[in-house]
């Protein structure tokens, strides 16, 4: 079992399988992209399979596949098939922009993968395409509805961006009221790879909530697991729910149960910190299983208690893009 230096059980791995993406969301990276890692710096699919197996043996029981866009990797299904066979792995989840998932939906279903987070930062097509800098709205929306109707547990990630999409907060709830989905509103974080300057946010979770309450006063707060990052609500008469994720305000750090490994092997114990170490060469060297375990134990034995504590070490400077961290 993995226990950190604050006595928190770490059982949730967010595994980025690539830093590449076919969209260019302006809160995530610049229009020209970032300096994507060379191919030999990315884990191969076999390495990702072995790494996942080692992590599950260590006590990880939930893996979220993220990126970049996971489905730009043509060999992604090999990893997902492997994960579906791992005893001890109770939850396989995917975070995707839903542009490329269409052809894989049936196989995902047959593998028993149920939890899919879809990033959709606008319900208006023009707004969506302005933010993502690509013309993919119809495909994304079509795949989202297909996932819902096929019975997946779908959560929409919507980042509240000042002067860009906050006019869509109420309309997206109105459209989604007919579907059993959770619409989660996230605060923007400072990881845009230099796409735009970032000082702070105006749309924090409290402001998003009061905006929603003006339109829908009859909401019920739902019980959520202790390790949940979202505060969840149900609007009377809506099939689904909505959630608020204070990703910049960071109210949830105290119960953090997660570890991130980037597509190039960086071990990230907190979003607001620098990578603790890199596992790629360890993975490619002698005694890899033993050495990976040793490195992971060391990384989680030295975690900051909160994102604020971690951030203090770095003078508030963030030049990373979320596409290389995995969100
Ligand atoms: N490409 C996939 C997607 O967009 O869903 C997976 C990778 S993406 C980096 C993972 C999550 O990070 C997405 O939900 C995205 O909206 C979120 N994200 C990216 N940049 C962010 C930022 N600057 N602040 C907050 N969330 C961000
Ligand atoms: Fe790509 Fe996801 Fe970043 Fe958008 S948020 S550019 S879809 S990695």
Coordinates of C-alpha atoms and ligand atoms in Angstrom, one line a residue:
X1 CA 0.0 0.0 0.0
X2 CA 1.2 3.5 -0.7
X3 CA 1.0 5.9 2.2
X4 CA 2.4 9.4 2.0
X5 CA 4.3 11.4 4.6
X6 CA 0.9 12.9 5.8
X7 CA -0.6 9.5 6.3
X8 CA -2.8 9.7 3.2
X9 CA -3.4 6.5 1.3
X10 CA -2.5 7.0 -2.4
X11 CA -4.6 4.7 -4.5
X12 CA -5.4 6.9 -7.5
X13 CA -3.0 7.2 -10.5
X14 CA -3.5 9.7 -13.3
X15 CA -1.4 8.3 -16.1
X16 CA -0.8 10.6 -19.2
X17 CA -0.1 8.5 -22.3
X18 CA 0.9 11.3 -24.6
X19 CA 1.6 15.0 -24.6
X20 CA 0.2 15.4 -28.1
X21 CA -3.2 16.7 -28.8
X22 CA -5.4 17.5 -31.9
X23 CA -7.0 20.5 -30.2
X24 CA -5.3 23.7 -29.1
X25 CA -7.5 24.8 -26.1
X26 CA -6.3 28.3 -25.3
X27 CA -6.2 27.7 -21.5
X28 CA -4.0 24.7 -22.0
X29 CA -1.4 25.6 -24.7
X30 CA -0.5 28.2 -27.3
X31 CA -1.9 28.0 -30.9
X32 CA 1.4 26.7 -32.2
X33 CA 1.4 24.0 -29.5
X34 CA 4.3 23.3 -27.1
X35 CA 7.7 21.7 -27.6
X36 CA 6.2 18.2 -27.7
X37 CA 8.5 15.4 -26.4
X38 CA 10.5 13.4 -29.0
X39 CA 9.0 9.9 -29.6
X40 CA 11.8 8.1 -27.7
X41 CA 11.1 10.2 -24.6
X42 CA 7.5 8.9 -24.4
X43 CA 6.7 5.6 -22.8
X44 CA 6.0 2.9 -25.3
X45 CA 2.7 1.1 -24.9
X46 CA 4.5 -2.0 -23.4
X47 CA 6.2 0.3 -20.9
X48 CA 2.8 1.8 -20.0
X49 CA 1.4 -1.7 -19.5
X50 CA 4.2 -2.8 -17.3
X51 CA 4.2 0.4 -15.3
X52 CA 0.5 0.1 -14.7
X53 CA 0.9 -3.4 -13.5
X54 CA 3.6 -2.4 -11.0
X55 CA 1.5 0.5 -9.7
X56 CA -1.5 -1.8 -9.2
X57 CA 0.7 -4.2 -7.3
X58 CA 1.7 -1.2 -5.1
X59 CA -1.9 -0.5 -4.2
X60 CA -3.2 1.7 -6.9
X61 CA -6.9 0.7 -7.5
X62 CA -8.0 3.5 -9.8
X63 CA -6.2 4.7 -13.0
X64 CA -7.3 7.6 -15.0
X65 CA -5.9 7.7 -18.6
X66 CA -5.2 11.2 -19.7
X67 CA -2.8 13.2 -21.9
X68 CA -2.6 15.2 -24.2
X69 CA -5.4 13.6 -26.0
X70 CA -5.2 9.8 -25.1
X71 CA -6.9 8.8 -28.4
X72 CA -4.2 10.3 -30.6
X73 CA -2.2 7.3 -29.6
X74 CA -3.2 4.6 -32.1
X75 CA -2.1 1.9 -29.7
X76 CA -4.1 3.1 -26.7
X77 CA -6.5 0.2 -26.8
X78 CA -3.6 -2.2 -26.1
X79 CA -3.1 -0.5 -22.8
X80 CA -6.8 -0.4 -22.0
X81 CA -7.2 -4.1 -22.8
X82 CA -4.3 -4.8 -20.4
X83 CA -5.8 -2.6 -17.7
X84 CA -9.1 -4.4 -17.9
X85 CA -7.3 -7.6 -17.0
X86 CA -5.5 -6.3 -13.9
X87 CA -6.8 -7.9 -10.7
X88 CA -7.0 -5.2 -8.1
X89 CA -7.7 -2.4 -10.5
X90 CA -11.3 -1.4 -9.6
X91 CA -11.7 1.7 -11.7
X92 CA -10.4 2.6 -15.1
X93 CA -11.4 6.1 -16.2
X94 CA -10.5 8.2 -19.2
X95 CA -10.3 12.0 -19.7
X96 CA -10.8 12.9 -23.3
X97 CA -11.7 15.7 -25.7
X98 CA -14.1 13.2 -27.4
X99 CA -12.9 14.1 -30.9
X100 CA -11.5 10.6 -31.7
X101 CA -13.3 8.3 -29.3
X102 CA -16.2 7.4 -31.7
X103 CA -14.8 4.2 -33.2
X104 CA -13.7 2.8 -29.8
X105 CA -17.0 3.2 -27.9
X106 CA -18.2 -0.3 -28.4
X107 CA -14.9 -1.9 -27.4
X108 CA -14.6 0.4 -24.3
X109 CA -18.0 -0.8 -23.3
X110 CA -17.1 -4.5 -23.8
X111 CA -14.0 -3.9 -21.7
X112 CA -16.2 -2.7 -18.8
X113 CA -14.7 0.8 -18.9
X114 CA -17.5 3.0 -17.6
X115 CA -16.2 6.4 -16.5
X116 CA -15.4 8.9 -19.2
X117 CA -14.8 12.6 -18.6
X118 CA -15.4 14.7 -21.7
X119 CA -13.9 18.3 -21.9
X120 CA -16.6 20.6 -23.2
X121 CA -16.1 24.2 -22.4
X122 CA -19.1 25.6 -24.3
X123 CA -22.4 24.5 -25.5
X124 CA -22.4 27.1 -28.2
X125 CA -20.5 25.9 -31.3
X126 CA -18.7 29.1 -32.1
X127 CA -17.5 29.6 -28.5
X128 CA -16.3 26.1 -28.4
X129 CA -14.3 26.4 -31.6
X130 CA -12.9 29.7 -30.6
X131 CA -11.6 28.2 -27.3
X132 CA -10.3 25.0 -28.9
X133 CA -9.0 26.7 -32.1
X134 CA -10.4 23.7 -34.1
X135 CA -13.7 22.9 -35.8
X136 CA -14.6 19.8 -33.9
X137 CA -17.8 20.8 -32.1
X138 CA -20.2 18.5 -34.0
X139 CA -17.9 15.5 -33.6
X140 CA -17.4 16.1 -29.9
X141 CA -21.1 16.7 -29.2
X142 CA -22.1 13.7 -31.2
X143 CA -19.7 11.4 -29.4
X144 CA -20.7 12.8 -26.0
X145 CA -24.4 12.0 -26.6
X146 CA -23.4 8.6 -28.0
X147 CA -21.4 7.8 -24.8
X148 CA -24.4 8.9 -22.6
X149 CA -26.9 6.8 -24.6
X150 CA -24.6 3.8 -24.5
X151 CA -24.7 4.0 -20.7
X152 CA -21.3 5.3 -19.8
X153 CA -21.0 7.3 -16.7
X154 CA -20.1 10.6 -18.4
X155 CA -18.9 13.8 -16.7
X156 CA -18.4 17.0 -18.6
X157 CA -15.4 19.2 -17.6
X158 CA -16.2 22.8 -18.3
X159 CA -13.5 25.4 -17.3
X160 CA -15.0 28.8 -16.4
X161 CA -13.0 31.3 -18.4
X162 CA -13.6 35.0 -17.9
X163 CA -14.8 36.8 -21.1
X164 CA -14.9 33.5 -23.0
X165 CA -17.6 31.0 -22.0
X166 CA -19.3 32.0 -18.7
X167 CA -22.4 32.9 -20.7
X168 CA -22.7 29.2 -21.4
X169 CA -22.8 28.0 -17.8
X170 CA -26.6 28.2 -17.5
X171 CA -27.3 27.0 -21.1
X172 CA -25.1 23.9 -20.8
X173 CA -27.1 23.0 -17.6
X174 CA -30.3 23.6 -19.5
X175 CA -29.3 21.3 -22.4
X176 CA -27.9 18.6 -20.1
X177 CA -30.9 18.5 -17.9
X178 CA -32.4 15.8 -20.1
X179 CA -29.3 13.5 -19.7
X180 CA -27.9 11.6 -16.7
X181 CA -24.5 13.4 -16.8
X182 CA -22.6 15.4 -14.3
X183 CA -21.5 18.9 -15.5
X184 CA -18.4 19.9 -13.5
X185 CA -17.3 23.5 -13.6
X186 CA -13.6 23.9 -12.9
X187 CA -11.6 26.9 -12.0
X188 CA -8.9 27.8 -14.5
X189 CA -5.4 26.9 -13.4
X190 CA -2.1 28.6 -14.5
X191 CA -0.9 25.8 -16.7
X192 CA -1.2 27.0 -20.2
X193 CA 2.3 26.6 -21.6
X194 CA 2.6 30.4 -22.2
X195 CA -0.6 30.7 -24.1
X196 CA -1.7 33.7 -22.1
X197 CA -0.8 35.6 -19.0
X198 CA -2.3 34.4 -15.8
X199 CA -2.5 36.2 -12.5
X200 CA -5.6 34.9 -10.8
X201 CA -9.2 34.1 -11.6
X202 CA -12.4 36.0 -11.2
X203 CA -14.7 33.0 -11.7
X204 CA -14.0 30.9 -8.6
X205 CA -16.3 28.1 -7.5
X206 CA -18.3 30.4 -5.2
X207 CA -19.0 32.8 -8.0
X208 CA -20.0 30.0 -10.3
X209 CA -22.3 28.6 -7.7
X210 CA -24.1 31.9 -7.0
X211 CA -24.5 32.4 -10.8
X212 CA -26.2 29.0 -11.0
X213 CA -28.3 29.6 -7.9
X214 CA -29.8 32.8 -9.4
X215 CA -31.3 30.7 -12.2
X216 CA -31.9 27.5 -10.2
X217 CA -32.6 28.3 -6.6
X218 CA -33.8 24.8 -5.8
X219 CA -30.6 22.8 -5.6
X220 CA -29.6 20.0 -3.2
X221 CA -26.1 19.5 -2.1
X222 CA -25.0 15.9 -2.5
X223 CA -22.8 13.7 -0.3
X224 CA -19.4 13.1 -1.9
X225 CA -16.5 10.8 -1.0
X226 CA -13.9 12.4 1.2
X227 CA -11.3 12.3 -1.6
X228 CA -13.6 13.9 -4.2
X229 CA -12.4 17.2 -5.7
X230 CA -15.9 18.3 -6.7
X231 CA -18.7 19.7 -4.6
X232 CA -21.8 18.2 -6.1
X233 CA -25.4 19.4 -6.4
X234 CA -28.7 18.3 -7.9
X235 CA -31.0 20.8 -9.5
X236 CA -34.7 19.9 -9.0
X237 CA -36.1 18.4 -12.2
X238 CA -32.7 17.7 -13.8
X239 CA -31.7 14.1 -14.6
X240 CA -28.1 14.7 -13.9
X241 CA -26.0 16.7 -11.4
X242 CA -23.5 19.4 -11.4
X243 CA -20.3 19.9 -9.6
X244 CA -17.8 22.6 -8.7
X245 CA -14.1 21.9 -8.7
X246 CA -12.0 24.5 -6.8
X247 CA -8.9 23.6 -8.8
X248 CA -7.3 27.0 -8.2
X249 CA -8.8 27.8 -4.8
X250 CA -7.7 24.3 -3.7
X251 CA -10.0 23.5 -0.8
X252 CA -9.6 19.7 -1.3
X253 CA -5.8 19.3 -1.0
X254 CA -5.9 17.9 2.5
X255 CA -7.5 14.6 1.4
X256 CA -5.5 14.2 -1.8
X257 CA -5.1 10.5 -2.8
X258 CA -3.6 11.0 -6.2
X259 CA -0.3 10.6 -8.0
X260 CA 0.5 11.7 -11.5
X261 CA 2.9 10.2 -14.0
X262 CA 3.4 12.1 -17.2
X263 CA 3.8 10.6 -20.7
X264 CA 7.6 11.2 -20.4
X265 CA 7.8 9.5 -17.0
X266 CA 7.8 12.5 -14.7
X267 CA 6.4 11.7 -11.2
X268 CA 4.2 14.6 -10.1
X269 CA 3.0 14.5 -6.5
X270 CA 1.2 17.8 -6.7
X271 CA -0.1 19.8 -9.7
X272 CA 1.3 23.0 -8.3
X273 CA 4.9 21.6 -8.0
X274 CA 7.7 20.4 -10.1
X275 CA 8.2 16.8 -11.0
X276 CA 9.8 14.8 -8.2
X277 CA 11.8 12.4 -10.5
X278 CA 11.7 10.7 -13.8
X279 CA 10.9 7.0 -14.3
X280 CA 11.7 6.6 -18.0
X281 CA 15.3 5.5 -17.6
X282 CA 14.4 3.5 -14.5
X283 CA 11.8 1.7 -16.6
X284 CA 14.4 1.0 -19.3
X285 CA 17.2 -0.1 -16.9
X286 CA 18.0 -3.2 -14.8
X287 CA 15.7 -4.4 -12.0
X288 CA 13.0 -2.1 -13.1
X289 CA 10.2 -3.4 -10.9
X290 CA 12.2 -3.0 -7.7
X291 CA 13.6 0.3 -8.7
X292 CA 10.2 1.8 -9.8
X293 CA 8.8 0.8 -6.4
X294 CA 11.7 2.4 -4.6
X295 CA 11.4 5.7 -6.6
X296 CA 7.6 5.9 -6.1
X297 CA 7.9 5.3 -2.3
X298 CA 10.5 8.0 -2.1
X299 CA 8.4 10.5 -4.1
X300 CA 5.3 10.0 -2.0
X301 CA 7.3 10.0 1.2
X302 CA 8.1 13.6 0.5
X303 CA 4.8 15.3 -0.5
X304 CA 3.6 18.8 0.4
X305 CA 0.4 18.8 2.4
X306 CA -1.3 21.3 0.0
X307 CA -0.9 22.9 -3.4
X308 CA -0.2 26.2 -1.7
X309 CA 2.7 24.7 0.3
X310 CA 4.1 23.2 -2.9
X311 CA 3.7 26.4 -4.9
X312 CA 5.6 28.4 -2.3
X313 CA 8.8 26.6 -3.4
X314 CA 8.5 27.9 -7.0
X315 CA 7.8 31.5 -6.6
X316 CA 4.5 31.2 -8.4
X317 CA 6.0 30.7 -11.8
X318 CA 4.3 28.1 -13.9
X319 CA 5.5 27.6 -17.5
X320 CA 4.1 24.1 -17.9
X321 CA 1.2 23.2 -20.2
X322 CA -1.6 20.9 -18.9
X323 CA -1.0 18.8 -22.0
X324 CA 2.2 17.5 -20.6
X325 CA 0.9 17.1 -17.0
X326 CA -2.4 15.4 -17.8
X327 CA -4.8 17.6 -15.8
Ligands
LIG1 N1 -7.2 16.1 -23.9 C1 -8.0 15.6 -22.8 C2 -9.1 16.5 -22.4 O1 -9.0 17.7 -22.8 O2 -10.0 16.1 -21.8 C3 -7.2 15.1 -21.6 C4 -6.1 16.0 -21.2 S1 -6.5 17.5 -20.5 C5 -4.9 18.2 -20.2 C6 -7.1 17.1 -18.9 C7 -8.0 18.1 -18.3 O3 -7.3 19.2 -17.9 C8 -9.2 18.6 -19.2 O4 -10.4 18.4 -18.5 C9 -8.9 20.0 -19.4 O5 -10.0 20.8 -19.5 C10 -8.1 20.4 -18.1 N2 -7.2 21.5 -18.2 C11 -6.3 21.8 -19.2 N3 -5.7 23.0 -19.0 C12 -6.3 23.5 -17.8 C13 -6.1 24.7 -17.1 N4 -5.3 25.7 -17.5 N5 -6.9 24.9 -16.0 C14 -7.7 24.0 -15.6 N6 -7.9 22.8 -16.2 C15 -7.2 22.6 -17.4
LIG2 FE1 -5.8 19.1 -25.8 FE2 -7.1 18.5 -23.6 FE3 -5.2 20.5 -23.7 FE4 -7.6 20.8 -24.9 S1 -7.3 20.5 -22.7 S2 -5.5 21.3 -25.8 S3 -8.0 18.8 -25.6 S4 -4.9 18.3 -24.0

